[in-house]
Amino acid sequence: FEDFKCLSCDKANYKLIEKAKNEKIETVWDRAEAMQPQCGFGEMGLCCTNCSMGPCRIVKVSEDGPKKGICGADEDTIAARNLARSIAAGSSAHSDHGRDIAHALYNAAKNPESGYKVKNPEKLISLAKEWGISTENLDIKDIAAKVAETALQEFGKPFGHLRFVDRAPEDRIDIWKKMNVVPRAIDRDIVEVLHSTHIGCDADYRNIMVAATRAALSDGWGGSMIGTELSDILFGVPEPHEIEANLGVFKEDEVNLVIHGHEPTLSEAILVAVNDPELVELAKKQGAEGIDLVGMCCTGNEIAMRHGIPMAGNFFQQELAIITGAVDAMVVDVQCIMPALSQAAKCYHTKLITTSPKAKIPGAIHMQFNEEEAIESAKKIVREAVSNFKNRRGNILIPQEKSKGFVGYSNEAIINALDGVANSVAHPMGTVKPLADAIKSGVLRGAAAIVGCNNHKVLHDKGHEELAKELIKNDVLVVTTGCGAYACIKEGLMSKEATKFCGKGLATVCELVKIPPVLHMGSCVDISRILLLLSELAKFMNVDIKDLPAAGAAPEWMSEKALSIGTYVVASGVYTMLGVAPQVTGSENLTRFLTDDIKDIYGGCFDIEANPQKAAEKIIDHIEKKRKSLNI
Ligand code: NFS
């Protein structure tokens, strides 16, 4: 498998990439190769298709060639407009996810047919109080309806600012006010980016970034946070579970159903359906031992965190899952679903089932998931999967590779775990004090978040794993979400044994409070949990987020959502390392703005470093500088 080592560092993938080659099925790596060389104008962000006088492109590599678009837009305007539109698209994806969860909460309150129920009434009541909703004489359903309606208003309210903004430290809110980026209403902030980047509107790259930053903050402190908080209310606050991960989780003798995509509204309903006795019986009648539900991408993170469902693989493993020949159905909703799946599915018996009106794929079976009657709808989908077991063709290869690890570290779970220390040395329980103390004493040097996707420009999973290992070796606690979380659990970094990779301080903390050194905090919308943890820590230490010895990293990012995340994280004051350069490098001004000038405004900035070792060095250096300024 020597050849495949330059594609992925996950051994489970090698046999399947070879199988794909033998069976003449193309994968993401083949298509990436066929795409070379990639368009230089696009790569630098210098191609504008915003109006039909174009496409216009700016030539940077030589003196000759146009330096302005036909309307006169220069490289700064074009690159900034392209970036801003991507950020708006990313924010829209997370936020629309949040909106769907709010609708599900409303259904839980008003529509018993939906099958949704409030699983965590305490969190619901506490959010109602935070939002000033009177709970007096109301039952849980009424409160749920009011909270859901209030959440839905956040998308289009005409006045004021987003409610969750008030959770940020005061100094942070002051910076946002000064910069005029306080998010107001999610849809409005996204629309404003689309408007201001229309032909003949905003041409000032710094001002374009004001609108883009506001739309990004609308995601992190708005849509994503609504998604996370309301999911916790509906489906429960994640708690630590030990699970298995990687493509070895498929079972030869069971119906293998992969749930892939993002929204727990679907994956939670599918989980109920696969446990329905009638459907289990049907599986047995087909000759299967049972139904094996496994998750893929962020929806897999959601059900792993809440129910201990195995995590089959991340973004670059979606085709390989089908290539095992053991997947009876792959059920998808929205986001990060490669259209290529339908081609792969055709080569096997696998049914690719799309469920969302927002995401149909030619060649797939479309079975619309109806949230008004979620469980019934999910049962129909599971029935389709189960009845496909008998059509397996025998060309099955399930890799042996799978690892074990602990997932499910919501902020509540982290604080709970840290109470282990609190108990032992008489600290107050239920606060971030033990975390703050561990950082202050230097046992932990700081914390870093490793998040985001896979990208062929980085060796698959290597960016995540190597960076995580290097950081924990230097006593930096790592938290992770999304496809980064998959990479880390597959490498064993969420297991009890992972302390062997840690420096002495971090190893001591992990052993004392029984946590792994890399904490699985969920899906990409759950990066809002990380914002809240930072916010709580900053408030407790009486500083702003920008002062904390903390950093973010997206070593293998590729999606527009990741751009939105990066932007709201930087605007929240966090130094953020990217493993792949954004498509802005054709504008020196914008590049300098994002990697340097922005530091003076928000305290956070982007940095770009493809080499994980060097990226780790820079992050550690940043953390040590922050420690010094804090005098700790
Ligand atoms: Ni987030 Fe990237 Fe997708 Fe999840 Fe994975 S690709 S931006 S990590 S699954 S959303």
XYZ file of C-alpha atoms and ligand atoms in Angstrom:
642
model
C 0.000 0.000 0.000
C 3.039 2.279 -0.288
C 1.287 4.429 -2.919
C -1.687 5.174 -0.749
C 0.384 6.558 2.099
C 0.532 9.837 0.237
C -3.274 10.031 0.148
C -4.282 9.213 3.704
C -2.584 8.213 6.896
C -5.521 6.009 7.944
C -4.632 2.385 7.184
C -8.302 1.386 7.055
C -8.512 3.368 3.840
C -5.676 1.657 1.947
C -7.451 -1.630 1.244
C -10.552 0.212 0.151
C -8.707 2.613 -2.121
C -7.112 -0.443 -3.713
C -10.516 -2.136 -3.988
C -11.843 0.997 -5.669
C -8.974 0.895 -8.146
C -9.549 -2.790 -8.928
C -13.253 -2.231 -9.352
C -12.651 0.942 -11.407
C -14.557 3.220 -9.084
C -13.210 6.725 -8.798
C -12.728 8.398 -5.440
C -12.128 11.934 -4.254
C -8.377 11.420 -4.692
C -8.756 10.455 -8.352
C -10.867 13.499 -9.055
C -8.407 15.747 -7.232
C -5.599 14.401 -9.402
C -7.615 14.928 -12.570
C -8.220 18.536 -11.530
C -4.518 19.455 -11.554
C -3.322 22.060 -12.135
C -6.057 23.960 -10.326
C -7.094 27.389 -11.563
C -4.615 30.025 -10.385
C -7.125 32.865 -10.587
C -9.607 30.985 -8.425
C -6.920 29.910 -6.014
C -5.931 33.523 -5.401
C -9.538 34.732 -5.229
C -9.132 36.875 -8.344
C -11.945 35.623 -10.539
C -15.212 37.571 -10.337
C -18.489 36.144 -11.644
C -20.742 38.506 -9.722
C -22.244 39.948 -12.915
C -22.596 38.866 -16.518
C -20.118 41.363 -17.875
C -17.660 38.858 -16.411
C -16.103 36.525 -15.679
C -13.337 39.025 -14.954
C -9.978 38.010 -13.625
C -7.027 39.990 -12.407
C -3.609 39.020 -13.648
C -1.025 39.108 -10.869
C 1.764 36.997 -12.245
C 2.873 39.418 -14.968
C 2.836 43.115 -15.826
C 0.516 42.416 -18.735
C -3.124 41.583 -18.398
C -6.036 43.333 -16.698
C -5.605 44.745 -13.212
C -9.260 45.677 -12.828
C -12.599 44.052 -13.599
C -14.833 45.585 -16.276
C -16.709 47.600 -13.593
C -13.390 48.731 -12.136
C -13.306 46.360 -9.143
C -9.703 45.725 -8.169
C -8.082 42.683 -6.621
C -8.952 43.738 -3.067
C -12.620 44.231 -3.871
C -12.898 41.002 -5.831
C -11.100 38.829 -3.278
C -13.017 40.355 -0.365
C -16.373 39.982 -2.111
C -15.657 36.329 -2.900
C -14.576 35.643 0.664
C -17.563 37.473 2.147
C -20.015 35.515 -0.001
C -18.442 32.256 1.104
C -18.661 33.287 4.735
C -22.323 34.192 4.262
C -23.005 30.807 2.654
C -21.261 29.041 5.536
C -23.197 31.037 8.096
C -26.434 30.272 6.262
C -25.769 26.514 6.368
C -25.148 26.406 10.119
C -27.973 28.781 10.809
C -30.516 26.965 8.694
C -29.560 23.861 10.671
C -30.295 25.843 13.841
C -33.629 26.934 12.413
C -34.616 23.322 11.702
C -33.831 22.364 15.280
C -35.979 25.268 16.506
C -38.823 24.000 14.322
C -38.356 20.521 15.778
C -38.601 21.973 19.289
C -41.788 23.712 18.237
C -43.091 20.393 16.903
C -42.202 18.726 20.189
C -44.415 21.277 21.907
C -47.325 21.471 19.527
C -47.418 18.332 17.490
C -47.435 14.932 19.200
C -47.400 13.220 15.788
C -43.840 14.429 15.303
C -42.550 12.089 17.997
C -40.061 14.704 19.240
C -39.977 15.267 22.991
C -38.094 17.568 25.304
C -35.431 15.417 26.897
C -33.819 18.047 29.071
C -36.466 20.271 30.704
C -33.883 21.836 33.067
C -31.888 23.246 30.182
C -35.119 24.445 28.570
C -36.215 26.290 31.690
C -32.818 27.798 32.201
C -32.789 29.112 28.604
C -36.316 30.466 29.032
C -35.125 32.367 32.114
C -32.053 33.664 30.308
C -34.305 34.971 27.539
C -36.743 36.581 29.957
C -39.584 34.216 29.087
C -41.959 33.803 31.995
C -42.400 30.147 32.906
C -44.995 30.696 35.585
C -47.980 28.358 35.354
C -46.692 26.962 32.075
C -46.051 23.301 31.440
C -42.947 22.089 29.655
C -44.645 22.007 26.279
C -45.798 25.608 26.556
C -42.334 26.707 27.596
C -40.846 24.738 24.704
C -43.203 26.458 22.259
C -42.266 29.888 23.590
C -38.543 29.190 23.521
C -38.809 27.777 19.994
C -40.752 30.809 18.790
C -38.268 33.160 20.406
C -35.395 31.274 18.764
C -37.122 31.515 15.390
C -37.535 35.275 15.867
C -33.760 35.545 16.108
C -33.558 34.923 12.391
C -35.591 37.891 11.267
C -36.357 40.239 14.120
C -36.427 43.841 12.935
C -34.679 45.489 15.893
C -32.045 44.818 18.526
C -29.261 42.269 18.535
C -28.990 38.503 18.932
C -29.775 37.288 22.425
C -26.755 35.008 22.768
C -24.402 37.948 22.191
C -24.999 38.825 25.839
C -23.208 35.625 26.828
C -19.877 37.049 25.636
C -17.554 38.898 28.022
C -18.340 42.613 28.237
C -15.044 43.714 26.725
C -15.750 41.543 23.727
C -19.190 43.055 23.210
C -17.626 46.522 23.421
C -15.187 45.646 20.628
C -18.041 44.361 18.485
C -20.036 47.523 19.155
C -17.098 49.717 18.255
C -16.574 47.809 15.017
C -20.298 47.772 14.236
C -20.357 43.985 13.915
C -22.805 43.084 16.684
C -25.010 40.479 14.993
C -28.627 41.650 14.808
C -30.791 39.042 13.119
C -29.304 36.019 11.405
C -31.087 36.200 8.065
C -30.610 39.953 7.912
C -26.879 39.765 8.507
C -26.461 37.135 5.790
C -28.646 39.044 3.340
C -26.642 42.181 3.941
C -23.485 40.431 2.759
C -25.217 39.330 -0.428
C -26.532 42.818 -1.028
C -23.342 44.708 -0.308
C -21.267 42.385 -2.511
C -23.627 42.791 -5.471
C -22.157 44.548 -8.533
C -21.759 48.217 -7.898
C -22.169 48.188 -4.126
C -19.428 47.897 -1.515
C -15.930 48.188 -2.989
C -13.966 48.777 0.225
C -12.433 45.470 1.283
C -12.301 46.434 4.948
C -15.949 47.412 4.954
C -16.872 44.217 3.094
C -15.173 42.357 5.939
C -17.317 44.261 8.470
C -20.491 42.819 6.952
C -18.877 39.401 6.553
C -17.720 39.363 10.173
C -21.188 40.295 11.393
C -22.682 37.448 9.343
C -20.083 35.063 10.778
C -20.825 36.187 14.343
C -24.485 35.590 13.519
C -23.461 31.985 12.961
C -21.268 31.370 16.007
C -23.234 33.387 18.535
C -26.524 32.837 16.706
C -27.481 30.027 14.357
C -24.925 27.480 15.554
C -25.544 28.272 19.204
C -29.286 27.917 18.687
C -28.600 24.590 16.957
C -26.511 23.299 19.842
C -28.577 24.591 22.750
C -31.916 23.494 21.332
C -30.495 20.103 20.333
C -29.401 19.606 23.933
C -32.891 20.516 25.113
C -34.547 18.149 22.658
C -32.146 15.247 22.569
C -30.178 15.580 25.786
C -26.901 17.147 26.871
C -23.996 14.957 25.657
C -22.206 12.863 28.246
C -19.053 10.787 27.921
C -19.538 7.478 26.104
C -16.942 4.978 25.013
C -17.430 4.181 21.348
C -15.788 2.550 18.354
C -14.671 4.462 15.310
C -13.474 3.861 11.767
C -14.694 1.774 8.826
C -14.166 -1.428 10.791
C -17.456 -0.726 12.609
C -19.483 -2.308 9.810
C -20.865 -5.783 10.480
C -20.877 -8.547 7.926
C -24.022 -10.171 9.313
C -26.137 -7.113 10.119
C -27.948 -4.488 8.100
C -25.456 -1.620 7.919
C -27.165 1.727 7.853
C -24.984 4.822 7.613
C -26.492 8.106 8.678
C -24.516 10.899 7.046
C -24.944 14.654 7.073
C -25.706 17.086 9.825
C -29.013 17.544 11.520
C -29.848 15.469 14.600
C -33.548 15.928 13.835
C -33.062 13.144 11.263
C -30.398 11.015 12.958
C -32.271 10.946 16.274
C -35.451 9.785 14.519
C -33.521 7.127 12.581
C -32.056 5.919 15.869
C -35.550 5.437 17.281
C -36.623 3.658 14.101
C -33.723 1.154 14.034
C -34.762 0.044 17.510
C -38.356 -0.515 16.488
C -39.094 -4.216 17.203
C -41.005 -4.624 13.976
C -38.087 -3.383 11.897
C -35.567 -5.476 13.837
C -37.807 -8.474 13.151
C -37.914 -7.553 9.469
C -34.096 -7.437 9.415
C -34.013 -10.945 10.880
C -36.443 -12.192 8.293
C -34.031 -10.934 5.637
C -31.317 -13.093 7.165
C -29.546 -10.343 9.136
C -28.661 -10.569 12.818
C -29.893 -7.052 13.463
C -29.497 -3.436 12.388
C -26.129 -1.722 12.787
C -26.552 2.047 12.771
C -23.334 4.006 12.320
C -22.665 7.702 11.829
C -20.653 9.665 9.330
C -19.483 13.280 9.402
C -21.133 15.707 11.790
C -24.473 13.972 12.297
C -22.351 10.975 13.357
C -20.710 13.198 15.969
C -24.141 14.216 17.256
C -25.423 10.670 17.841
C -22.063 9.416 19.077
C -22.063 12.171 21.708
C -25.573 11.490 22.883
C -26.021 7.765 22.362
C -22.660 6.099 21.875
C -23.364 5.214 18.238
C -20.158 4.191 16.394
C -18.481 6.756 14.142
C -17.779 5.153 10.752
C -15.697 7.834 9.134
C -15.134 11.444 8.192
C -15.624 13.470 5.027
C -12.981 11.683 2.933
C -14.255 8.252 3.935
C -17.815 8.580 2.656
C -17.169 6.912 -0.692
C -14.959 4.288 0.933
C -17.828 3.324 3.237
C -19.885 2.403 0.178
C -16.893 0.694 -1.445
C -16.833 -1.801 1.456
C -19.880 -3.308 -0.280
C -21.383 -3.794 3.175
C -23.509 -0.656 3.360
C -27.145 -1.474 2.765
C -28.228 2.143 2.889
C -26.603 5.504 3.309
C -29.155 8.014 4.509
C -28.196 11.641 4.057
C -29.684 15.045 4.805
C -27.697 18.218 4.213
C -24.078 19.418 3.927
C -20.769 17.653 3.211
C -22.456 14.953 1.124
C -20.481 14.323 -2.048
C -22.643 14.038 -5.153
C -20.103 11.357 -6.154
C -21.810 8.992 -3.717
C -24.541 8.130 -6.195
C -21.946 6.864 -8.695
C -20.260 4.729 -6.026
C -23.616 3.422 -4.778
C -24.522 2.298 -8.302
C -21.525 -0.055 -8.341
C -22.897 -1.902 -5.298
C -26.271 -2.773 -3.917
C -26.167 0.292 -1.640
C -29.205 2.525 -1.556
C -28.300 6.178 -1.309
C -31.322 7.876 0.225
C -31.664 11.650 0.226
C -34.174 13.054 2.682
C -34.069 16.845 2.558
C -35.851 19.087 0.055
C -32.681 21.199 0.253
C -30.377 18.429 -0.984
C -31.387 16.012 -3.729
C -28.749 14.060 -5.667
C -29.310 12.688 -9.169
C -29.223 8.894 -9.037
C -30.237 8.713 -5.365
C -33.598 7.611 -4.025
C -35.426 10.568 -2.514
C -37.565 9.818 0.526
C -38.523 13.106 2.053
C -38.112 13.223 5.807
C -41.185 14.809 7.290
C -40.502 16.404 10.661
C -44.215 16.729 11.343
C -44.236 12.954 11.723
C -40.559 12.320 12.235
C -40.580 8.819 13.675
C -43.023 7.407 11.135
C -41.062 9.026 8.366
C -37.798 7.575 9.723
C -39.348 4.120 9.925
C -40.162 4.207 6.219
C -36.544 5.067 5.465
C -35.198 2.313 7.741
C -37.588 -0.204 6.160
C -36.081 0.646 2.763
C -32.588 0.041 4.170
C -33.486 -3.227 5.856
C -35.173 -4.658 2.790
C -31.969 -4.113 0.835
C -29.863 -6.517 2.934
C -30.763 -9.478 0.758
C -29.396 -7.729 -2.333
C -25.768 -7.769 -1.171
C -23.514 -8.923 -3.981
C -20.711 -10.587 -2.102
C -17.888 -8.204 -3.074
C -17.538 -7.164 0.549
C -14.425 -5.924 2.297
C -14.772 -4.614 5.816
C -11.423 -3.360 7.107
C -10.278 -4.639 10.482
C -9.242 -1.198 11.650
C -11.300 0.436 14.351
C -10.339 2.207 17.548
C -12.001 3.010 20.812
C -12.317 6.308 22.558
C -14.470 8.519 24.742
C -16.753 11.084 23.132
C -19.405 13.438 24.466
C -17.642 16.275 26.260
C -20.239 19.006 26.388
C -19.289 21.931 28.629
C -21.546 20.427 31.274
C -19.654 17.130 31.009
C -16.254 18.843 31.149
C -17.217 20.848 34.217
C -18.641 17.722 35.746
C -15.411 15.819 35.150
C -13.364 18.663 36.581
C -15.479 18.549 39.701
C -13.325 15.493 40.408
C -10.558 17.967 41.242
C -12.982 20.322 42.911
C -14.031 17.641 45.337
C -10.525 16.652 46.194
C -9.238 20.106 47.046
C -12.412 21.752 48.227
C -13.094 23.995 45.272
C -16.612 25.119 44.455
C -18.317 22.574 42.238
C -19.841 23.198 38.841
C -17.585 26.042 37.717
C -14.612 26.451 35.407
C -12.398 27.172 38.439
C -10.486 23.873 38.297
C -9.728 24.512 34.629
C -8.629 28.061 35.340
C -6.463 26.834 38.235
C -4.807 24.151 36.126
C -3.989 26.770 33.503
C -2.814 29.350 36.020
C -0.543 26.881 37.793
C 0.987 25.916 34.453
C 0.130 22.228 34.795
C -1.828 22.904 31.621
C -0.090 25.449 29.417
C -3.347 26.260 27.647
C -5.994 24.866 25.344
C -6.416 24.543 21.607
C -9.361 23.582 19.429
C -8.708 21.453 16.355
C -11.714 21.510 14.068
C -12.899 21.177 10.509
C -12.894 19.075 7.415
C -10.657 16.977 5.169
C -8.995 18.452 2.100
C -6.894 16.708 -0.561
C -4.349 19.490 -0.201
C -3.381 17.931 3.142
C -2.576 14.268 3.723
C -5.911 12.896 4.968
C -6.179 13.052 8.791
C -2.484 13.780 9.187
C -3.032 17.509 9.715
C -5.393 16.844 12.624
C -3.521 13.989 14.247
C -0.017 15.382 14.124
C -1.061 18.754 15.387
C -3.061 17.185 18.229
C -0.154 14.926 19.235
C 2.346 17.748 19.208
C 0.098 19.957 21.333
C -0.735 17.379 23.992
C 2.946 16.468 24.183
C 3.473 20.070 25.245
C 0.729 20.055 27.884
C -1.848 21.845 25.764
C -5.336 20.408 26.269
C -6.993 19.786 22.903
C -10.705 20.022 22.221
C -12.018 18.925 18.873
C -15.146 18.757 16.722
C -16.208 17.672 13.263
C -13.967 15.655 10.979
C -10.994 16.559 13.165
C -12.643 14.631 15.987
C -12.847 11.532 13.768
C -9.159 11.779 12.947
C -8.274 12.027 16.636
C -10.431 9.156 17.861
C -9.193 6.902 15.050
C -5.618 7.608 16.130
C -6.447 6.600 19.707
C -6.160 10.109 21.110
C -9.480 9.868 22.957
C -8.666 6.641 24.744
C -7.466 6.159 28.296
C -4.083 5.110 26.962
C -3.662 8.421 25.147
C -1.914 9.882 28.194
C 1.204 8.199 26.832
C 1.322 10.937 24.194
C 1.014 13.724 26.798
C 3.448 15.906 28.623
C 3.647 15.330 32.358
C 1.229 18.079 33.391
C -1.553 17.142 31.013
C -1.091 13.434 31.775
C -1.530 14.177 35.480
C -4.724 16.161 34.893
C -6.130 13.450 32.613
C -5.420 10.701 35.096
C -6.780 12.703 37.998
C -10.107 13.619 36.450
C -10.298 10.657 34.078
C -10.557 12.482 30.803
C -8.683 11.887 27.562
C -6.220 14.624 26.519
C -8.252 15.269 23.371
C -11.864 16.058 24.183
C -14.613 15.353 21.673
C -16.958 18.341 21.813
C -19.257 17.410 18.952
C -20.173 18.594 15.489
C -19.257 21.838 13.778
C -22.286 23.722 15.133
C -20.987 22.644 18.551
C -18.030 24.985 18.148
C -20.507 27.284 19.872
C -19.788 25.145 22.963
C -16.125 26.079 22.645
C -17.052 29.776 22.399
C -19.042 29.457 25.606
C -16.278 27.594 27.416
C -13.785 30.301 26.440
C -16.267 32.951 27.429
C -16.868 31.385 30.846
C -13.144 30.957 31.405
C -12.442 34.554 30.420
C -15.166 35.888 32.709
C -13.918 33.744 35.556
C -10.356 34.967 35.098
C -11.592 38.518 34.669
C -10.096 38.982 31.232
C -11.283 38.987 27.641
C -11.200 35.893 25.386
C -8.259 37.372 23.484
C -6.163 37.275 26.676
C -6.530 33.541 27.240
C -3.709 31.096 26.455
C -5.890 29.475 23.817
C -5.901 28.959 20.065
C -7.918 27.428 17.264
C -6.840 25.367 14.274
C -8.435 24.013 11.119
C -5.626 21.972 9.567
C -7.649 20.369 6.756
C -10.529 22.786 6.281
C -12.317 23.092 2.939
C -15.938 24.246 3.369
C -17.564 27.660 3.373
C -18.837 26.781 6.839
C -15.239 26.541 7.979
C -14.633 30.077 6.685
C -17.575 31.331 8.692
C -16.307 29.481 11.766
C -12.781 30.822 11.335
C -14.092 34.356 11.008
C -16.336 34.278 14.077
C -13.612 32.606 16.102
C -11.060 35.273 15.111
C -13.614 38.025 15.771
C -14.169 36.444 19.188
C -10.484 37.053 19.897
C -8.864 33.722 19.067
C -5.609 33.134 17.195
C -6.570 30.679 14.442
C -4.233 28.475 12.447
C -5.265 27.303 8.982
C -3.578 24.388 7.253
C -4.818 25.482 3.832
C -4.683 29.086 2.600
C -8.051 30.700 1.889
C -8.585 31.925 -1.686
C -7.555 35.500 -0.946
C -3.816 35.534 -1.568
C -4.195 37.546 -4.795
C -5.022 40.545 -2.621
C -2.023 41.515 -0.525
C -4.139 44.007 1.391
C -6.835 41.490 2.328
C -4.270 38.814 3.177
C -2.403 41.242 5.429
C -5.692 42.353 6.960
C -6.701 38.781 7.881
C -3.320 37.664 9.152
C -2.139 40.851 10.804
C -4.186 44.096 10.894
C -7.187 42.274 12.300
C -5.169 41.479 15.450
C -5.337 45.126 16.483
C -9.088 45.126 16.076
C -10.272 41.829 17.548
C -7.176 40.456 19.275
C -7.396 37.293 17.174
C -6.060 36.694 13.677
C -5.566 33.996 11.048
C -2.238 32.313 10.487
C -1.450 29.869 7.701
C 0.889 26.911 8.114
C 0.558 23.622 6.287
C 3.197 21.768 8.289
C 1.574 20.452 11.509
C 4.854 20.524 13.456
C 5.462 24.147 12.594
C 1.797 24.966 13.204
C 2.101 23.445 16.679
C 5.231 25.488 17.389
C 3.439 28.683 16.432
C 0.405 27.815 18.552
C 2.567 26.981 21.558
C 4.483 30.187 21.060
C 1.201 32.115 21.005
C 0.013 30.358 24.168
C 3.256 31.111 26.000
C 3.042 34.785 24.994
C -0.475 34.993 26.390
C 0.676 33.353 29.624
C 3.408 35.923 29.916
C 1.005 38.830 29.448
C -1.237 37.327 32.107
C 1.742 36.927 34.393
C 1.156 33.253 34.900
Ni -17.461 20.909 9.613
Fe -16.232 20.446 7.264
Fe -18.499 18.613 7.169
Fe -18.502 18.468 9.693
Fe -16.644 17.408 8.313
S -16.399 18.431 6.412
S -16.870 22.441 8.218
S -16.375 18.828 10.050
S -18.683 16.900 8.291
S -19.322 20.160 8.735
